[in-house]
mmCIF file of C-alpha atoms in Angstrom:
data_model
loop_
_atom_site.group_PDB
_atom_site.id
_atom_site.type_symbol
_atom_site.label_atom_id
_atom_site.label_comp_id
_atom_site.label_asym_id
_atom_site.label_seq_id
_atom_site.Cartn_x
_atom_site.Cartn_y
_atom_site.Cartn_z
ATOM 1 C CA GLY A 3 0.000 0.000 0.000
ATOM 2 C CA GLY A 4 1.844 3.079 -1.291
ATOM 3 C CA CYS A 5 5.544 3.833 -1.322
ATOM 4 C CA PRO A 6 7.223 5.488 1.709
ATOM 5 C CA LYS A 7 10.128 6.668 -0.438
ATOM 6 C CA GLN A 8 7.793 8.413 -2.870
ATOM 7 C CA SER A 9 6.148 10.139 0.118
ATOM 8 C CA LYS A 10 9.583 11.230 1.361
ATOM 9 C CA PHE A 11 10.552 12.661 -2.039
ATOM 10 C CA LYS A 12 7.254 14.537 -2.171
ATOM 11 C CA ARG A 13 6.633 15.687 1.415
ATOM 12 C CA VAL A 14 10.015 15.709 3.153
ATOM 13 C CA ASP A 15 12.474 16.500 0.346
ATOM 14 C CA LYS A 16 9.883 18.715 -1.442
ATOM 15 C CA LEU A 17 11.075 17.497 -4.851
ATOM 16 C CA ARG A 18 9.083 18.133 -7.992
ATOM 17 C CA PRO A 19 8.209 15.085 -10.109
ATOM 18 C CA LEU A 20 9.575 15.096 -13.635
ATOM 19 C CA PRO A 21 7.235 15.323 -16.621
ATOM 20 C CA SER A 22 6.451 11.838 -17.873
ATOM 21 C CA ASP A 23 5.287 10.135 -21.054
ATOM 22 C CA ASN A 24 2.591 8.703 -18.796
ATOM 23 C CA ASP A 25 1.092 12.143 -18.105
ATOM 24 C CA SER A 26 -1.143 11.805 -21.166
ATOM 25 C CA LEU A 27 -2.243 8.334 -20.023
ATOM 26 C CA LEU A 28 -3.116 9.762 -16.612
ATOM 27 C CA LYS A 29 -5.257 12.481 -18.219
ATOM 28 C CA VAL A 30 -7.053 9.906 -20.357
ATOM 29 C CA GLY A 31 -7.566 7.671 -17.318
ATOM 30 C CA SER A 32 -8.995 10.583 -15.349
ATOM 31 C CA ALA A 33 -11.395 11.361 -18.200
ATOM 32 C CA ILE A 34 -12.557 7.733 -18.349
ATOM 33 C CA HIS A 35 -13.266 7.873 -14.614
ATOM 34 C CA SER A 36 -15.240 11.073 -15.215
ATOM 35 C CA VAL A 37 -17.381 9.362 -17.865
ATOM 36 C CA LEU A 38 -18.313 6.606 -15.421
ATOM 37 C CA GLU A 39 -18.953 9.148 -12.659
ATOM 38 C CA LEU A 40 -21.321 11.179 -14.859
ATOM 39 C CA LYS A 41 -23.207 8.101 -16.030
ATOM 40 C CA LEU A 42 -23.634 6.777 -12.493
ATOM 41 C CA LYS A 43 -24.586 10.118 -10.926
ATOM 42 C CA THR A 44 -27.279 10.742 -13.533
ATOM 43 C CA ARG A 45 -28.548 7.130 -13.759
ATOM 44 C CA ASP A 46 -31.658 7.718 -11.663
ATOM 45 C CA LEU A 47 -32.544 11.130 -13.083
ATOM 46 C CA PRO A 48 -35.588 11.517 -15.348
ATOM 47 C CA SER A 49 -33.166 12.189 -18.237
ATOM 48 C CA PRO A 50 -29.862 10.323 -17.610
ATOM 49 C CA MET A 51 -26.825 11.688 -19.418
ATOM 50 C CA SER A 52 -26.063 9.854 -22.639
ATOM 51 C CA THR A 53 -22.684 8.174 -22.962
ATOM 52 C CA SER A 54 -21.682 10.426 -25.864
ATOM 53 C CA ASP A 55 -22.488 13.534 -23.813
ATOM 54 C CA ALA A 56 -20.599 12.111 -20.827
ATOM 55 C CA VAL A 57 -17.562 11.472 -23.041
ATOM 56 C CA SER A 58 -17.670 15.015 -24.451
ATOM 57 C CA SER A 59 -18.076 16.560 -20.994
ATOM 58 C CA ALA A 60 -15.255 14.442 -19.516
ATOM 59 C CA CYS A 61 -12.857 15.289 -22.356
ATOM 60 C CA LEU A 62 -13.564 19.001 -21.916
ATOM 61 C CA ALA A 63 -13.279 18.903 -18.114
ATOM 62 C CA ASN A 64 -9.932 17.078 -18.292
ATOM 63 C CA ASP A 65 -8.566 19.352 -21.041
ATOM 64 C CA LEU A 66 -7.826 16.520 -23.436
ATOM 65 C CA THR A 67 -6.153 17.137 -26.778
ATOM 66 C CA LYS A 68 -7.632 16.014 -30.110
ATOM 67 C CA LYS A 69 -5.114 13.173 -30.059
ATOM 68 C CA GLU A 70 -6.206 12.016 -26.583
ATOM 69 C CA MET A 71 -9.984 12.228 -27.090
ATOM 70 C CA PRO A 72 -10.318 9.068 -29.259
ATOM 71 C CA GLU A 73 -8.821 7.001 -26.402
ATOM 72 C CA VAL A 74 -11.768 8.000 -24.220
ATOM 73 C CA LYS A 75 -14.312 7.456 -26.992
ATOM 74 C CA LYS A 76 -13.010 3.888 -27.405
ATOM 75 C CA VAL A 77 -14.346 2.890 -23.989
ATOM 76 C CA ALA A 78 -17.909 4.128 -24.631
ATOM 77 C CA VAL A 79 -19.128 0.612 -25.448
ATOM 78 C CA ASN A 80 -17.551 -0.779 -22.277
ATOM 79 C CA VAL A 81 -19.160 1.991 -20.229
ATOM 80 C CA GLU A 82 -22.545 0.930 -21.613
ATOM 81 C CA LEU A 83 -21.760 -2.699 -20.719
ATOM 82 C CA PHE A 84 -20.849 -1.709 -17.174
ATOM 83 C CA MET A 85 -24.049 0.296 -16.768
ATOM 84 C CA GLU A 86 -25.967 -2.775 -17.888
ATOM 85 C CA ARG A 87 -24.140 -4.714 -15.170
ATOM 86 C CA VAL A 88 -25.411 -2.175 -12.620
ATOM 87 C CA ASN A 89 -28.931 -2.559 -14.056
ATOM 88 C CA LEU A 90 -28.611 -6.329 -13.703
ATOM 89 C CA TRP A 91 -27.692 -5.928 -10.023
ATOM 90 C CA ASP A 92 -30.762 -3.760 -9.649
ATOM 91 C CA ARG A 93 -32.979 -6.475 -11.136
ATOM 92 C CA LYS A 94 -31.380 -9.281 -9.119
ATOM 93 C CA PHE A 95 -30.688 -7.635 -5.759
ATOM 94 C CA GLY A 96 -32.534 -4.305 -5.702
ATOM 95 C CA VAL A 97 -30.202 -1.287 -5.734
ATOM 96 C CA LYS A 98 -30.997 1.010 -2.791
ATOM 97 C CA ALA A 99 -28.267 3.601 -3.284
ATOM 98 C CA ILE A 100 -25.221 4.337 -5.416
ATOM 99 C CA HIS A 101 -22.263 6.092 -3.773
ATOM 100 C CA VAL A 102 -19.859 7.661 -6.294
ATOM 101 C CA GLU A 103 -16.391 8.977 -5.372
ATOM 102 C CA HIS A 104 -17.187 8.366 -1.707
ATOM 103 C CA LYS A 105 -14.619 9.936 0.640
ATOM 104 C CA PHE A 106 -14.255 8.228 4.008
ATOM 105 C CA GLY A 107 -12.144 8.437 7.144
ATOM 106 C CA LEU A 108 -11.545 5.934 9.953
ATOM 107 C CA ASP A 109 -10.168 6.526 13.434
ATOM 108 C CA LYS A 110 -7.712 4.245 15.243
ATOM 109 C CA ASP A 111 -10.547 1.960 16.299
ATOM 110 C CA LEU A 112 -11.738 1.710 12.667
ATOM 111 C CA ARG A 113 -14.836 3.747 13.392
ATOM 112 C CA PRO A 114 -16.033 6.201 10.726
ATOM 113 C CA THR A 115 -14.982 9.809 11.130
ATOM 114 C CA GLY A 116 -14.712 12.851 8.905
ATOM 115 C CA PHE A 117 -12.245 12.826 6.026
ATOM 116 C CA PHE A 118 -10.426 15.847 7.510
ATOM 117 C CA ASP A 119 -11.270 15.308 11.199
ATOM 118 C CA LYS A 120 -8.454 15.449 13.757
ATOM 119 C CA ASP A 121 -8.988 11.837 14.827
ATOM 120 C CA VAL A 122 -8.731 10.427 11.287
ATOM 121 C CA PHE A 123 -6.162 7.631 11.122
ATOM 122 C CA PHE A 124 -6.909 6.207 7.690
ATOM 123 C CA ARG A 125 -8.689 7.867 4.798
ATOM 124 C CA GLY A 126 -9.548 6.969 1.247
ATOM 125 C CA VAL A 127 -11.859 7.530 -1.703
ATOM 126 C CA VAL A 128 -13.953 4.708 -3.143
ATOM 127 C CA ASP A 129 -14.839 5.010 -6.821
ATOM 128 C CA LEU A 130 -18.174 3.250 -6.476
ATOM 129 C CA ALA A 131 -20.213 1.513 -3.782
ATOM 130 C CA VAL A 132 -23.486 -0.059 -4.884
ATOM 131 C CA GLU A 133 -25.787 -0.674 -1.928
ATOM 132 C CA THR A 134 -28.386 -3.371 -2.570
ATOM 133 C CA GLU A 135 -31.000 -5.105 -0.450
ATOM 134 C CA LYS A 136 -28.635 -8.026 0.207
ATOM 135 C CA LYS A 137 -25.054 -6.774 -0.047
ATOM 136 C CA MET A 138 -22.662 -3.911 -0.741
ATOM 137 C CA ILE A 139 -20.652 -4.122 -3.973
ATOM 138 C CA ILE A 140 -17.534 -1.935 -3.717
ATOM 139 C CA ILE A 141 -15.671 -1.174 -6.932
ATOM 140 C CA ASP A 142 -12.442 0.449 -8.058
ATOM 141 C CA HIS A 143 -12.343 1.578 -11.694
ATOM 142 C CA LYS A 144 -9.030 1.172 -13.506
ATOM 143 C CA SER A 145 -8.293 2.333 -17.030
ATOM 144 C CA GLY A 146 -5.030 0.387 -17.297
ATOM 145 C CA ARG A 147 -4.353 -3.187 -18.285
ATOM 146 C CA PRO A 148 -5.120 -5.941 -15.743
ATOM 147 C CA PHE A 149 -2.196 -7.983 -14.476
ATOM 148 C CA GLY A 150 -1.630 -10.664 -11.877
ATOM 149 C CA GLY A 151 -5.256 -11.730 -11.467
ATOM 150 C CA LEU A 152 -7.214 -11.427 -8.239
ATOM 151 C CA LYS A 153 -4.155 -11.996 -6.045
ATOM 152 C CA ALA A 154 -2.521 -8.768 -7.249
ATOM 153 C CA TYR A 155 -5.467 -6.714 -5.954
ATOM 154 C CA GLN A 156 -6.456 -8.706 -2.863
ATOM 155 C CA ALA A 157 -5.081 -6.191 -0.336
ATOM 156 C CA GLN A 158 -7.022 -3.347 -1.950
ATOM 157 C CA LEU A 159 -10.198 -5.421 -2.049
ATOM 158 C CA ASP A 160 -9.777 -6.346 1.622
ATOM 159 C CA ILE A 161 -9.422 -2.661 2.533
ATOM 160 C CA TYR A 162 -12.671 -2.007 0.685
ATOM 161 C CA ASN A 163 -14.351 -4.567 2.935
ATOM 162 C CA ILE A 164 -13.052 -2.607 5.934
ATOM 163 C CA TYR A 165 -14.591 0.529 4.432
ATOM 164 C CA GLY A 166 -17.941 -1.194 3.928
ATOM 165 C CA ARG A 167 -17.959 -2.648 7.448
ATOM 166 C CA ALA A 168 -17.249 0.742 9.048
ATOM 167 C CA CYS A 169 -19.360 3.069 6.921
ATOM 168 C CA PHE A 170 -22.417 0.874 6.379
ATOM 169 C CA PRO A 171 -23.141 -0.926 9.679
ATOM 170 C CA HIS A 172 -26.551 -2.106 8.457
ATOM 171 C CA VAL A 173 -25.123 -4.063 5.482
ATOM 172 C CA PRO A 174 -24.648 -7.804 6.205
ATOM 173 C CA TYR A 175 -22.433 -8.822 3.236
ATOM 174 C CA PHE A 176 -19.671 -7.226 1.194
ATOM 175 C CA GLN A 177 -18.183 -7.930 -2.212
ATOM 176 C CA SER A 178 -15.244 -5.957 -3.625
ATOM 177 C CA ALA A 179 -14.163 -5.748 -7.246
ATOM 178 C CA VAL A 180 -11.878 -4.077 -9.770
ATOM 179 C CA ASN A 181 -13.440 -2.859 -13.006
ATOM 180 C CA PHE A 182 -10.905 -2.652 -15.852
ATOM 181 C CA ILE A 183 -13.124 -0.473 -17.973
ATOM 182 C CA SER A 184 -10.836 -0.203 -21.009
ATOM 183 C CA TYR A 185 -10.680 -3.996 -21.307
ATOM 184 C CA ASP A 186 -14.199 -4.914 -20.158
ATOM 185 C CA GLU A 187 -12.752 -7.140 -17.444
ATOM 186 C CA PHE A 188 -14.283 -7.369 -13.979
ATOM 187 C CA ILE A 189 -12.322 -9.071 -11.169
ATOM 188 C CA SER A 190 -14.358 -9.765 -8.049
ATOM 189 C CA SER A 191 -13.569 -11.180 -4.627
ATOM 190 C CA GLY A 192 -15.853 -13.625 -2.901
ATOM 191 C CA LEU A 193 -18.785 -12.546 -0.796
ATOM 192 C CA ARG A 194 -17.842 -11.899 2.844
ATOM 193 C CA SER A 195 -20.152 -11.561 5.802
ATOM 194 C CA ARG A 196 -19.679 -8.866 8.429
ATOM 195 C CA GLU A 197 -18.486 -11.589 10.826
ATOM 196 C CA GLN A 198 -15.876 -12.797 8.336
ATOM 197 C CA VAL A 199 -14.585 -9.262 7.864
ATOM 198 C CA ASP A 200 -14.339 -8.849 11.655
ATOM 199 C CA ASN A 201 -12.533 -12.166 12.169
ATOM 200 C CA GLU A 202 -10.356 -12.378 9.061
ATOM 201 C CA VAL A 203 -9.808 -8.944 7.542
ATOM 202 C CA VAL A 204 -9.695 -6.603 10.550
ATOM 203 C CA PRO A 205 -6.672 -8.338 12.224
ATOM 204 C CA TRP A 206 -4.758 -8.255 8.931
ATOM 205 C CA PHE A 207 -5.680 -4.612 8.337
ATOM 206 C CA LYS A 208 -4.468 -3.534 11.788
ATOM 207 C CA GLN A 209 -1.108 -5.245 11.165
ATOM 208 C CA TRP A 210 -0.903 -3.634 7.728
ATOM 209 C CA LEU A 211 -1.651 -0.200 9.209
ATOM 210 C CA ASN A 212 0.993 -0.608 11.920
ATOM 211 C CA LYS A 213 3.621 -1.570 9.356
ATOM 212 C CA SER A 214 2.633 1.273 7.043
ATOM 213 C CA THR A 215 2.858 3.737 9.955
ATOM 214 C CA GLN A 216 6.319 2.452 10.879
ATOM 215 C CA ASP A 217 7.518 2.648 7.274
ATOM 216 C CA PHE A 218 6.123 6.136 6.630
ATOM 217 C CA GLY A 219 8.832 8.749 6.346
ATOM 218 C CA MET A 220 11.557 6.128 6.095
ATOM 219 C CA ASP A 221 13.872 6.102 3.089
ATOM 220 C CA LYS A 222 12.408 2.796 1.956
ATOM 221 C CA ALA A 223 11.032 2.049 -1.491
ATOM 222 C CA ASN A 224 8.178 -0.255 -2.376
ATOM 223 C CA PRO A 225 9.220 -1.265 -5.916
ATOM 224 C CA GLY A 226 6.686 -2.704 -8.341
ATOM 225 C CA ARG A 227 4.780 -1.991 -11.532
ATOM 226 C CA PRO A 228 3.475 1.390 -10.238
ATOM 227 C CA CYS A 229 7.096 2.651 -10.436
ATOM 228 C CA SER A 230 6.527 3.246 -14.147
ATOM 229 C CA TRP A 231 4.019 5.978 -13.189
ATOM 230 C CA CYS A 232 6.225 7.628 -10.544
ATOM 231 C CA GLY A 233 7.705 11.044 -11.282
ATOM 232 C CA PHE A 234 10.677 10.283 -9.050
ATOM 233 C CA ARG A 235 11.774 6.997 -10.622
ATOM 234 C CA ASP A 236 14.886 8.597 -12.157
ATOM 235 C CA ARG A 237 16.101 9.481 -8.637
ATOM 236 C CA CYS A 238 15.235 6.166 -7.033
ATOM 237 C CA PRO A 239 17.789 3.346 -7.412
ATOM 238 C CA GLU A 240 15.224 0.792 -6.205
ATOM 239 C CA SER A 241 12.755 1.740 -8.956
ATOM 240 C CA TYR A 242 11.270 -1.300 -10.675
ATOM 241 C CA HIS A 243 12.021 -1.467 -14.404
ATOM 242 C CA GLY A 244 10.476 -4.844 -15.172
ATOM 243 C CA LYS A 245 7.867 -5.488 -17.819
#
C-alpha cells in the first residue's frame, strides 16, 4: 500500500516530479473515470446523461487534446456494458443507493470519522459503492491493463471490505471488485459476511496499518509496476524497471 520513499521525495524532500510520457495516459484515465462518474450520478434522473455527452463533458473537463480524445471514446461501449451490469444488479438484488467517489475516514478503532477530522487515522476515496437489499458491492475503476489476477489486488479489495464494514453498519455482506473499464474485465472477490470481515480482515488490516505507519517517512522504497508511473523513478535506485 503506497511507497514510503515516494512520500519522502514529495513531502520531506519537497522534490518536484519530472514530466512523464505517462502524463497523457493519466489524463485519459482521469477522463474515463469522469465518464463513469457522470453516467452513475445521472442514472436515476428523469433524463440520464447519454454516454456520448458524458464522453464530451469528460474530455472538456480534463482538457484533453484532439489526439487524446479518441482514447476515451473507445471505452464508450464498455461503459454501456458496465451500466448494464449495474442494471442487472438492480434487477437481481434491488439497488438502494449508489455512492460515487465516496470519501471516508476511519479513526484508530476503525470507526467512521470525517475525512479531515483530527482523529482520522486512515482515509480513502472509493470510486463506487453499490448498496443493494442483500449486499454492498464496492468497486475500483481502472483504465489500465489488468495484471496478476485477483491476487494482485487482494489487499485493496480487503481494505474495501473494511470501508464497507465501518461506513455501512446495516449491510450484512460485502463484495469488492476491480473494473478494468478499457478492457471490459471485472475481477471480483468472494462474498464476505460482516463476521468474516471482523474475524479475518480486521486483524490483517491492523497489522498492515501498523507496518505502514512504521515505514512512513523512512527512506524505503516499495518497488513494483506502479514505479513506471512515478515522477521520481529517475532518482530512485530501487525503482522497478520490469515489464
